Coordinates of C-alpha atoms in Angstrom, one line a residue:
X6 CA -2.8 0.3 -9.7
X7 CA -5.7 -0.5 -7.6
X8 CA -8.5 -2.6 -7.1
X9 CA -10.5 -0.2 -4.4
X10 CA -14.3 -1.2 -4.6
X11 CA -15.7 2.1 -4.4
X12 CA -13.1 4.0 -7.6
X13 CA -14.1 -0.1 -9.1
X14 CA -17.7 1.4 -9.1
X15 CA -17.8 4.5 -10.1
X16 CA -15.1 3.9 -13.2
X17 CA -18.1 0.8 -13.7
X18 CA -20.6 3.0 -14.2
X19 CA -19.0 4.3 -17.3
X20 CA -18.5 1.0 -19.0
X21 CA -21.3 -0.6 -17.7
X22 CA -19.5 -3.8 -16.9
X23 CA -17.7 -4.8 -13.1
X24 CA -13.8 -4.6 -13.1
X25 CA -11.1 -6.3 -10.9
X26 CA -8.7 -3.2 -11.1
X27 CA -7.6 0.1 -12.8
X28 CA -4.2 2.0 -13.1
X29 CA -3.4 5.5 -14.8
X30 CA -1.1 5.1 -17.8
X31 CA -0.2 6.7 -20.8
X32 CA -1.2 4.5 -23.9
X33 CA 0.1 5.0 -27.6
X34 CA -1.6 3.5 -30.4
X35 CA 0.8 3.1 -33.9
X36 CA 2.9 5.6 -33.2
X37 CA 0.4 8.5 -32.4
X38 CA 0.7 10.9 -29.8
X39 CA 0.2 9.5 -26.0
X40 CA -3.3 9.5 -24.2
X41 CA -3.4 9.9 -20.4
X42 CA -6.6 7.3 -19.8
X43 CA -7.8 5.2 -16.7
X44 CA -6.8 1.5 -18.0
X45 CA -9.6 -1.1 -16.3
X46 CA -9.2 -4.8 -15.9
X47 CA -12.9 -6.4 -17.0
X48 CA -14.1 -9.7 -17.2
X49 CA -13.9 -10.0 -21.3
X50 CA -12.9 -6.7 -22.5
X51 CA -10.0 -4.1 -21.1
X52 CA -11.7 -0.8 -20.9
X53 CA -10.0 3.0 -21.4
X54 CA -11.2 5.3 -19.9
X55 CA -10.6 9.1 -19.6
X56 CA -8.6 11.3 -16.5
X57 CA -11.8 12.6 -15.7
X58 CA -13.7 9.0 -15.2
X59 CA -16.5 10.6 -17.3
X60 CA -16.5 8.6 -20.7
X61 CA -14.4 6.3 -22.6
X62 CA -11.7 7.1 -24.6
X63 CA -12.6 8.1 -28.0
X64 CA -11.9 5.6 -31.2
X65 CA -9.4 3.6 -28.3
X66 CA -13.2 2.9 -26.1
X67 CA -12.3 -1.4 -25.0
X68 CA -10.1 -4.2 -26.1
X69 CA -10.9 -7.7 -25.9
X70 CA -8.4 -10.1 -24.9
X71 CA -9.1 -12.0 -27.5
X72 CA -7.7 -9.5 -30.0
X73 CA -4.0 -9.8 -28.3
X74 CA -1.5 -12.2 -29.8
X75 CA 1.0 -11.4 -27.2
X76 CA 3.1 -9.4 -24.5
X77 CA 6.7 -7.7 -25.0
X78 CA 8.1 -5.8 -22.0
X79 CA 10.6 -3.5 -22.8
X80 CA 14.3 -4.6 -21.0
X81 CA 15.5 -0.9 -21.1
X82 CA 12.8 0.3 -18.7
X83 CA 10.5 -1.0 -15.9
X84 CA 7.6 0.6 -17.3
X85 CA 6.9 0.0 -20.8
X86 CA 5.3 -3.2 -22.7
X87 CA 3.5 -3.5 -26.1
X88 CA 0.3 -5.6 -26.4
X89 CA 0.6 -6.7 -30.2
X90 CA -3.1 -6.9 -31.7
X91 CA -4.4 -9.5 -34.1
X92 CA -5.9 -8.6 -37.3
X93 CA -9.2 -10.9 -37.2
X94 CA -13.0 -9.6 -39.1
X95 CA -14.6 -9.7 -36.0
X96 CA -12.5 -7.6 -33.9
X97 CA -13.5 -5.1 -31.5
X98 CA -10.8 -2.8 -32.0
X99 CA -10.1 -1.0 -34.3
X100 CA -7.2 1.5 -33.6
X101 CA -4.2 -0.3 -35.3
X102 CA -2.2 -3.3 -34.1
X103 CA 0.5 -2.4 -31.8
X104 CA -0.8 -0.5 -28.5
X105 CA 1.9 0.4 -26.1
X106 CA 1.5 1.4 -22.4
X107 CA 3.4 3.3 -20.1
X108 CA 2.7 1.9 -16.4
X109 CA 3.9 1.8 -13.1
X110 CA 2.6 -1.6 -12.2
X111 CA 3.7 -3.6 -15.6
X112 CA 4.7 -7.5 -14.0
X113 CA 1.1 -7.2 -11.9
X114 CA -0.8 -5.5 -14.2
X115 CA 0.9 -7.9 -17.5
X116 CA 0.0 -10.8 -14.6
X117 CA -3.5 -9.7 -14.7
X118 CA -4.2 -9.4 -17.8
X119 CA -2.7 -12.9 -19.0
X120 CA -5.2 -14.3 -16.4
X121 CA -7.9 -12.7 -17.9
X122 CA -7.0 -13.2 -21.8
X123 CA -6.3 -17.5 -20.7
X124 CA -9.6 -17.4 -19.0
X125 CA -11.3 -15.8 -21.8
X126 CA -10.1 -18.1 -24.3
X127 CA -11.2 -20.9 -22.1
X128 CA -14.8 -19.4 -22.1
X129 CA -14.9 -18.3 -25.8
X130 CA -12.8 -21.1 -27.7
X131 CA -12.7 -24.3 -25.1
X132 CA -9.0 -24.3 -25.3
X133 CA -6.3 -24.1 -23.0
X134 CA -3.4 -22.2 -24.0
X135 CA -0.8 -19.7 -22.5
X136 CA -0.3 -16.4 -22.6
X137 CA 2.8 -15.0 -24.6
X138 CA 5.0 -13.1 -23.1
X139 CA 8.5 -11.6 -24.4
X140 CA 10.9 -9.1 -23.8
X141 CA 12.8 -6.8 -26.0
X142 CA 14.7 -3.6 -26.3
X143 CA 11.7 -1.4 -27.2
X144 CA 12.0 2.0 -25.7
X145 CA 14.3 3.5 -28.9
X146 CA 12.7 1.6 -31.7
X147 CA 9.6 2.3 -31.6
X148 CA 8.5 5.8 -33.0
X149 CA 6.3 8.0 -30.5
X150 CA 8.4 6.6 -27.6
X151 CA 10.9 9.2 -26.9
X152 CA 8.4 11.6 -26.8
X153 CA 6.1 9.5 -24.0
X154 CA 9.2 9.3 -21.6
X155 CA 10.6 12.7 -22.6
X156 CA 9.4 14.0 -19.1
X157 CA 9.7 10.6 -17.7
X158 CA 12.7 9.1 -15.7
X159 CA 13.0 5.9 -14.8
X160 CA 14.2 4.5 -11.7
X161 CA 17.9 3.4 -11.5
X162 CA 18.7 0.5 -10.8
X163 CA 20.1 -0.2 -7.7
X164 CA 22.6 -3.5 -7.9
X165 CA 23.2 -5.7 -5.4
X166 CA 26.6 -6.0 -3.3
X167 CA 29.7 -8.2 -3.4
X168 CA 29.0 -11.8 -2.8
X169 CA 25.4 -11.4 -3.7
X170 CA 23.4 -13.2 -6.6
X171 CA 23.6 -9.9 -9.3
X172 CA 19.3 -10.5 -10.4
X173 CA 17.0 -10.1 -7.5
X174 CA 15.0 -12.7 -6.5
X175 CA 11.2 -12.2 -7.0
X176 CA 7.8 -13.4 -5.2
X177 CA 4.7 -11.8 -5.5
X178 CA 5.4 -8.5 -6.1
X179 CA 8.6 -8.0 -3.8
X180 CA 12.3 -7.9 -5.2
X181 CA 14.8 -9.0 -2.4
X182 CA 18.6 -9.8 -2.4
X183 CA 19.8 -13.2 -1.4
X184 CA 23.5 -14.6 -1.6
X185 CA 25.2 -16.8 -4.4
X186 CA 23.8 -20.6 -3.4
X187 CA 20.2 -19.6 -2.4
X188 CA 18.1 -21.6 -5.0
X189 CA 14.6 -22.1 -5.2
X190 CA 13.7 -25.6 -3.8
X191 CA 10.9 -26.8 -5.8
X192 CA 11.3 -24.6 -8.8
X193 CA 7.9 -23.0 -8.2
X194 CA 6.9 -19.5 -7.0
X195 CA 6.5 -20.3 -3.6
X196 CA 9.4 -18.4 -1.7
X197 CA 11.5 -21.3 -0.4
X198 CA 15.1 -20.7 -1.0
X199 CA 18.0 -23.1 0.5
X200 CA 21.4 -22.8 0.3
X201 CA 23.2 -26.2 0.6
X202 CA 26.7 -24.7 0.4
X203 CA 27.2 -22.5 3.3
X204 CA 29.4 -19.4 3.5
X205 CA 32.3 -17.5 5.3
X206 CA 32.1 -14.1 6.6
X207 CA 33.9 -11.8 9.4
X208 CA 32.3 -11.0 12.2
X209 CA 33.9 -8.8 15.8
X210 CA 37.3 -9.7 13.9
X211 CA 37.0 -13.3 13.4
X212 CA 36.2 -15.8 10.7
X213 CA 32.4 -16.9 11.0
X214 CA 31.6 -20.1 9.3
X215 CA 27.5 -20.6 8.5
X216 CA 26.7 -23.8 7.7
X217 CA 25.1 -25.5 4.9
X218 CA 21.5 -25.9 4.8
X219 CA 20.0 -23.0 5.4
X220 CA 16.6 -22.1 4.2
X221 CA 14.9 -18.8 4.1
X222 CA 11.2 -18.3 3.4
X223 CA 9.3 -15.6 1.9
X224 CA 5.8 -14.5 3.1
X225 CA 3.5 -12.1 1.5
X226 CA 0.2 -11.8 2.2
X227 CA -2.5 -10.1 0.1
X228 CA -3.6 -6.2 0.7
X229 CA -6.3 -5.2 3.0
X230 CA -7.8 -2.1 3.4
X231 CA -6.2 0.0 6.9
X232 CA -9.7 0.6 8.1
X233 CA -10.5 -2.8 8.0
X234 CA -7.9 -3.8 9.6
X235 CA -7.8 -1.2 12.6
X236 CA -11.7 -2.3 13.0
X237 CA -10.8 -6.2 13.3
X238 CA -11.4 -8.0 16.2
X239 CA -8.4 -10.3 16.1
X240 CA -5.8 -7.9 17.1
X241 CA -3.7 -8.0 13.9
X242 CA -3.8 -4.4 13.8
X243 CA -1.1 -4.4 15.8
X244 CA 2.5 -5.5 14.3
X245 CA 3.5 -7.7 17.5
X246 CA 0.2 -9.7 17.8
X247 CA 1.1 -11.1 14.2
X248 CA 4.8 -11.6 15.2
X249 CA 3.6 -13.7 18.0
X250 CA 1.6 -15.8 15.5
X251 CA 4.5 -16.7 13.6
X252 CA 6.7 -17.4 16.9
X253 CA 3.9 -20.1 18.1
X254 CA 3.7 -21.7 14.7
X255 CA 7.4 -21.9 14.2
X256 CA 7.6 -23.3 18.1
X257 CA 4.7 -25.5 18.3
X258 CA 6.5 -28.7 17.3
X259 CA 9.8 -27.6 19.3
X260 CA 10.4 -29.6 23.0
X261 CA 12.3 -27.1 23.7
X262 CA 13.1 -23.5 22.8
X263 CA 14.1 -20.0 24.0
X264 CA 13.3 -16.6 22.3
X265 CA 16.9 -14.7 22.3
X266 CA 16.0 -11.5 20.7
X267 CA 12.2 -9.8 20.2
X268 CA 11.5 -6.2 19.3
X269 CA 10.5 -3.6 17.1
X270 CA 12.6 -3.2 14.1
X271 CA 13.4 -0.3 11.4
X272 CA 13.1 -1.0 7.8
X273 CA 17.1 0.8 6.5
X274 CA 16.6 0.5 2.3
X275 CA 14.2 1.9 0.4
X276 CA 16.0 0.6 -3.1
X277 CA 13.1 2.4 -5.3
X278 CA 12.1 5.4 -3.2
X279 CA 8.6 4.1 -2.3
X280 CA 6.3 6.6 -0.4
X281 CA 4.5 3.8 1.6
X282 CA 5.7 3.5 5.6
X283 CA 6.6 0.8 6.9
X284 CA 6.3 -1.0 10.4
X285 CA 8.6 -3.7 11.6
X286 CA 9.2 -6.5 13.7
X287 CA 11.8 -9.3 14.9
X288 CA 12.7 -11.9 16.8
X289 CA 15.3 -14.8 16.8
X290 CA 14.2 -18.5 18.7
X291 CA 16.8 -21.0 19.4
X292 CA 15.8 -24.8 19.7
X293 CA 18.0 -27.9 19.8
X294 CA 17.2 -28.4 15.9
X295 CA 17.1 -25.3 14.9
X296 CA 17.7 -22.1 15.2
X297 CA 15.1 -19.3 13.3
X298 CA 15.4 -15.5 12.6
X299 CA 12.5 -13.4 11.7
X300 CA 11.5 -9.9 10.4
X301 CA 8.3 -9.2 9.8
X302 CA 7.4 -5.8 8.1
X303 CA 4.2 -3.9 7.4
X304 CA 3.7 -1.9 4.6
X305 CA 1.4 0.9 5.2
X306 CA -0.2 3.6 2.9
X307 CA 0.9 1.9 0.0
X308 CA 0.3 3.9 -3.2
X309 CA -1.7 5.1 -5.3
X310 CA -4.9 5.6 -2.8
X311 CA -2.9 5.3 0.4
X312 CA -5.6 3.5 1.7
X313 CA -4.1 -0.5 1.9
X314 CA -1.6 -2.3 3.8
X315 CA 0.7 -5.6 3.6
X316 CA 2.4 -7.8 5.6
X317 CA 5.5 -9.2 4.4
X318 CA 8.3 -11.8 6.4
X319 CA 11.4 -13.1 6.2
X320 CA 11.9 -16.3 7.9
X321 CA 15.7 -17.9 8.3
X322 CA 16.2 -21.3 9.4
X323 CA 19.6 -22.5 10.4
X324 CA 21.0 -26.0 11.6
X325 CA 21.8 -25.2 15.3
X326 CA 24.5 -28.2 15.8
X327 CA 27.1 -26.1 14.9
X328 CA 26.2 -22.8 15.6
X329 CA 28.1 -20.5 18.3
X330 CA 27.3 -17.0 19.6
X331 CA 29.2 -15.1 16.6
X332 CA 27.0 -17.6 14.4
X333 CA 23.9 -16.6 15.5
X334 CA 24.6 -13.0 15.3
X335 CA 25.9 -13.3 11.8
X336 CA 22.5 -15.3 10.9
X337 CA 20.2 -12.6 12.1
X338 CA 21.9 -9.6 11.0
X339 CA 21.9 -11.8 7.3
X340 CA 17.8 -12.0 7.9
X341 CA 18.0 -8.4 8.6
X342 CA 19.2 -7.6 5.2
X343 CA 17.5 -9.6 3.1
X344 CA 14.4 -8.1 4.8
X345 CA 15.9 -4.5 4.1
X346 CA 16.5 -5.2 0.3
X347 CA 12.7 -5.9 -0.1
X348 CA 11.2 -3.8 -2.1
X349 CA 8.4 -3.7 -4.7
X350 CA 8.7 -4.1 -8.3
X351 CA 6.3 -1.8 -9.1
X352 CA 7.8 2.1 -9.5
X353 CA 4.9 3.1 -6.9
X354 CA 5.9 6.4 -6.1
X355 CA 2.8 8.4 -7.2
X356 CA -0.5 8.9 -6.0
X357 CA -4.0 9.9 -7.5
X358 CA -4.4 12.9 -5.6
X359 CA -8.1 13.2 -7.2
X360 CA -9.1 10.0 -5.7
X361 CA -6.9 10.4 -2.5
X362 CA -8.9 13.8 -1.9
X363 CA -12.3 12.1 -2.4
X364 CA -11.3 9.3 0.4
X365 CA -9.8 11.8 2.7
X366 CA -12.7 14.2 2.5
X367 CA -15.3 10.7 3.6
X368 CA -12.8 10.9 6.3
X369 CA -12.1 7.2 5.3
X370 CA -8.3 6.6 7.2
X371 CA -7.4 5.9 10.8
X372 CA -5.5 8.9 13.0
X373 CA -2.4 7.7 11.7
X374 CA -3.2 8.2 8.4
X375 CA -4.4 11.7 8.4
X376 CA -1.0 12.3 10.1
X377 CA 0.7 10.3 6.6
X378 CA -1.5 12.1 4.5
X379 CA -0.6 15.7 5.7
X380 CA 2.6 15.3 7.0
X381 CA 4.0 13.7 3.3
X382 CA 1.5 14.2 0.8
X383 CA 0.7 17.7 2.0
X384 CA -3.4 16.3 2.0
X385 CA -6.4 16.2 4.6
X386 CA -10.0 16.8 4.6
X387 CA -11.6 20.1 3.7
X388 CA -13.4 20.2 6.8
X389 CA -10.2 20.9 8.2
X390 CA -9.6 23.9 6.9
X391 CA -12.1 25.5 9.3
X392 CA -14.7 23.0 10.8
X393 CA -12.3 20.9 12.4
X394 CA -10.1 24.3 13.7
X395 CA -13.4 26.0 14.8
X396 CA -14.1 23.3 16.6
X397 CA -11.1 23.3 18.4
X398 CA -11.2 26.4 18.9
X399 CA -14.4 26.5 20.8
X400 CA -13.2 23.2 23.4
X401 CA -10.3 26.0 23.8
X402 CA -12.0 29.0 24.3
X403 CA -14.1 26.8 26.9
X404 CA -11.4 25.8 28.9
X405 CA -9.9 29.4 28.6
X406 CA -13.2 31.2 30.3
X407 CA -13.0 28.5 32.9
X408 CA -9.3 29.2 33.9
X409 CA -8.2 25.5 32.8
X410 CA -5.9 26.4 29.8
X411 CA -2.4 25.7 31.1
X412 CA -1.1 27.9 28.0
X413 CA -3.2 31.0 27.9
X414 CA -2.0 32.1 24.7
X415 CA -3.3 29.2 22.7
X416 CA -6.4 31.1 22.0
X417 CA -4.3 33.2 19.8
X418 CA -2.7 30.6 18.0
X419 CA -2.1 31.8 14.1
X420 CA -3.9 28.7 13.1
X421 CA -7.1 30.4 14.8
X422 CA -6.8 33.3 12.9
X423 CA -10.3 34.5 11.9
X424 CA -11.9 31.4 13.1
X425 CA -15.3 31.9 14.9
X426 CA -16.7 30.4 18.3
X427 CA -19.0 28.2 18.8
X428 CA -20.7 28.0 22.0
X429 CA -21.3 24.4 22.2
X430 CA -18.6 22.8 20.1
X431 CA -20.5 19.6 19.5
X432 CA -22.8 22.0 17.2
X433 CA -20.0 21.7 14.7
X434 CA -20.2 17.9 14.2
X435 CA -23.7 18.7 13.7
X436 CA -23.7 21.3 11.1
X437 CA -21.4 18.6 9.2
X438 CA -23.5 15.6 9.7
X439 CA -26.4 17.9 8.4
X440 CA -24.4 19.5 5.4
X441 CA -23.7 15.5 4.2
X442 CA -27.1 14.6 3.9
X443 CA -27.2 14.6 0.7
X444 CA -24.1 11.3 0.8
X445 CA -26.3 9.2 2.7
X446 CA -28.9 8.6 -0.3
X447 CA -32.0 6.6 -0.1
X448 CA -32.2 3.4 1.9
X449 CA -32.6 1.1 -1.5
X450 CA -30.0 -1.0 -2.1
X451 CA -26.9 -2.4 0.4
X452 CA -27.1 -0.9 3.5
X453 CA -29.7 1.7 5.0
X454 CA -30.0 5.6 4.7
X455 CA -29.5 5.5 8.4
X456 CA -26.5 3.3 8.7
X457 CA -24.7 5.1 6.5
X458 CA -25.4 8.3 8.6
X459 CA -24.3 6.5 11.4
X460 CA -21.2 4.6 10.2
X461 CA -20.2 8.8 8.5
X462 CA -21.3 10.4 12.4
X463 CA -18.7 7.9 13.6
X464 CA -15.7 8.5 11.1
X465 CA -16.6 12.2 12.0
X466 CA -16.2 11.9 15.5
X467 CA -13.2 9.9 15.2
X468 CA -11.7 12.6 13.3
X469 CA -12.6 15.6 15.3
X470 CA -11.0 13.7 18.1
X471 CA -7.8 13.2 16.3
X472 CA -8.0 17.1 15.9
X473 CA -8.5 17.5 19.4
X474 CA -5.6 15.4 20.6
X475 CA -3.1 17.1 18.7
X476 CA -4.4 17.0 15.2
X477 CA -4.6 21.1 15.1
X478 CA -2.1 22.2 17.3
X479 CA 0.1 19.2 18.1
X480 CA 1.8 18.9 21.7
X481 CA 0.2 22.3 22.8
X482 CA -3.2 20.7 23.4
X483 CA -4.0 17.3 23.3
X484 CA -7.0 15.1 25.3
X485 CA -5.0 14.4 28.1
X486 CA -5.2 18.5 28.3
X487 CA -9.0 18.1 27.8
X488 CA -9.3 15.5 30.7
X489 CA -6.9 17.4 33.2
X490 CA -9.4 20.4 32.7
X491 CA -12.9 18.6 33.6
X492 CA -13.5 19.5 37.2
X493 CA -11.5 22.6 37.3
X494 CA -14.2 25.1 35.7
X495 CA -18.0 25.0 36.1
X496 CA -20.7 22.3 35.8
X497 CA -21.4 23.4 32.2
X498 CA -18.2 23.6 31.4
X499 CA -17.9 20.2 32.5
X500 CA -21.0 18.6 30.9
X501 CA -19.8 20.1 27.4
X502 CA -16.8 18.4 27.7
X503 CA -17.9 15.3 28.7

């Protein structure tokens, strides 16, 4: 599932109407066979749309959320749900009354769409009424359904350990494990839990007591887009900028505190085999009040686009009157696991290569995530495949002629192979700018015709320098290479390198 404005556009132009977001599934309609479609979030009709995001899905085209009675999710699997249809004259479809989808994303995408059909009744109707939701063992009663998941496995569940409440606790998208006596506080979604019993556990051989009254709190913010991000001006592109953040407002009513433990920190669970990466951060402040441990992750590449991150924390806050050394350790390796059993409840393990391709290929990710892209998902731009390398190859052969290649065989790397030389290597950039003319458009609407050659000249340089510093050949040249060569060779040599 994903809500990226630019696939939001193009999939618009097909139904002529602007969507919030739009997921691959596998629908069945009463029992028929299953049909592979783009399902779209609108504003008052669900649209279906087909693999090829060229038309709509015949005789199955849009739903209105006024033609649903109500939700079942099926308890056998984590990907199934049935929207049962009403039968009213005036509805827009017409393709039976039971329509069951096979999705990745069901609790957000369910969550949507109950949103939607409340708000929609609101506008239509002037009433205020709740979306029904049930659940029910669906997956081997249903007819058509064993054929849907014939080639599908669903996860398995992984259950959490001795001593530990046996349902995950839930917020916004993210499963985590707590132990028995964390409860919510207020009953709401808000991701406050407190435990007012306390616990036991061994720790270096001896009996640790923690005491009552802890609280831990759950943070998750929203999903940005990586580029914006690396391109902010605030510095939260970088993990320990937003770790300090979170140390001065948990500090700035303390008299008195002292940070015992802050550094980098590596996520150890993956409990549903996610392909996103993940960044991480900790620290542990102790005060006179209280004492508070902290992991913050960031979750990077996050499927299906690979194009988004998320920041996510757990935040521990212990009574320090009674706490000791052993205590304290005990409390932030407990904050270390809770933050490792986070996970989301979406099976997000597969991506829209299509799409993925189409972003790659705008050159629309940061140097790390051309390094994602191609070192897991076996992806990167097309100009790679000999732009890019050609253009490497000519800074090479440059430094080569001059005497300032500290591996004289690089020239004959295998990657090379057939590759021609370019002269002046910044030529390259500029038979790609001029072969993407035709991208730029017409300077109508957002945006010029000349900004948006600019803001792709940019990406481009940005990603012929990331081939240059070890995006082609890795350790065996890089720009520190490059810059160790200017002023060895001649003054041409120099001012093409500059």
């Amino acid at each position: 599932m994903s809500s990226d404005p630019v696939i939001l556009a193009c999939l618009g132009t097909v139904c002529h109407e602007d969507l919030q977001l739009f997921e691959q599934v596998t629908m069945v309609c009463d029992g028929q066979d299953g049909i592979e479609c783009q399902l779209c979030i609108g504003k008052h009709f669900i649209f279906f749309i087909s693999r090829g995001m060229d038309k709509l899905v015949k005789g199955a085209e849009k739903l209105s959320y006024l033609d649903i009675d109500k939700a079942i999710s099926d308890t056998a699997t984590n990907i199934l749900f049935i929207l049962e249809l009403n039968r009213q004259r005036d509805a827009t479809w017409t393709n039976g009354t039971r329509l069951m989808v096979q999705s990745e994303h069901r609790e957000l995408l369910l969550e949507r769409i109950g949103i939607c059909w409340q708000a929609e009744v609101m506008y239509r109707n002037f009433e205020v009424r709740k979306f029904q939701q049930a659940k029910a063992a669906i997956a081997t009663l249903l007819p058509g359904v064993q054929k849907m998941m014939h080639n599908s496995i669903d996860l398995l569940q992984v259950t959490p350990f001795k001593g530990y409440d046996k349902e995950d606790f839930v917020y916004r998208g993210y499963g985590f494990w707590l132990r028995e006596g964390f409860k919510s506080v207020s009953g709401l979604k808000d991701g406050l839990f407190q435990n007012d019993l306390g616990w036991e556990t061994s720790y270096d051989g001896e009996v640790v007591v923690v005491p009552a009254g802890m609280v831990i709190m759950v943070h998750v913010d929203d999903e940005q887009q990586i580029m914006e991000v690396d391109e902010g001006s605030t510095g939260m592109d970088d993990l320990r900028t937003v770790a300090m953040e979170y140390q001065r407002s948990l500090t700035q009513n303390l008299d008195q505190f002292y940070v015992v433990v802050s550094g980098p920190y590596m996520k150890r669970m993956n409990r549903n085999g996610g392909a996103a990466a993940w960044e991480g951060w900790e620290f542990f402040i102790r005060s006179k009040e209280f004492a508070f441990a902290c992991v913050i992750f960031r979750r990077l590449y996050i499927p299906p686009l690979c194009t988004t991150s998320q920041d996510l924390a757990v935040v521990m806050r212990c009574p320090a009157s009674e706490l000791d050394q052993d205590a304290c350790e005990v409390l932030l390796d407990e904050c270390r696991f809770v933050a490792d059993s986070m996970s989301s409840t979406c099976m997000s393990k597969n991506i829209y290569p299509i799409m993925l391709q189409a972003r790659l290929d705008a050159l629309q990710f940061t140097e790390n995530g051309y390094r994602h892209t191609e070192g897991q998902l076996s992806l990167a731009p097309q100009i790679k495949q000999r732009a890019a390398v050609k253009f490497v190859k000519s800074i090479v052969q440059l430094l080569d002629e001059a005497g300032a290649l500290q591996d004289e065989t690089l020239i004959n790397a295998e990657v090379f192979a057939g590759i021609p030389i370019m002269n002046d290597p910044i030529m390259v950039a500029q038979e790609l700018l001029s072969d993407a003319e035709a991208m730029f458009g017409s300077s109508i609407g957002e945006g010029t015709r000349e900004e948006r050659r600019n803001a792709y000249y940019w990406r481009l340089s940005r990603y012929l320098a990331y081939c240059v510093d070890g995006g082609i050949l890795g350790e065996r040249f890089n720009l520190v290479l490059v810059v160790q060569a200017i002023g060895r060779g001649s003054m041409e040599t120099d001012i093409i390198l500059k």
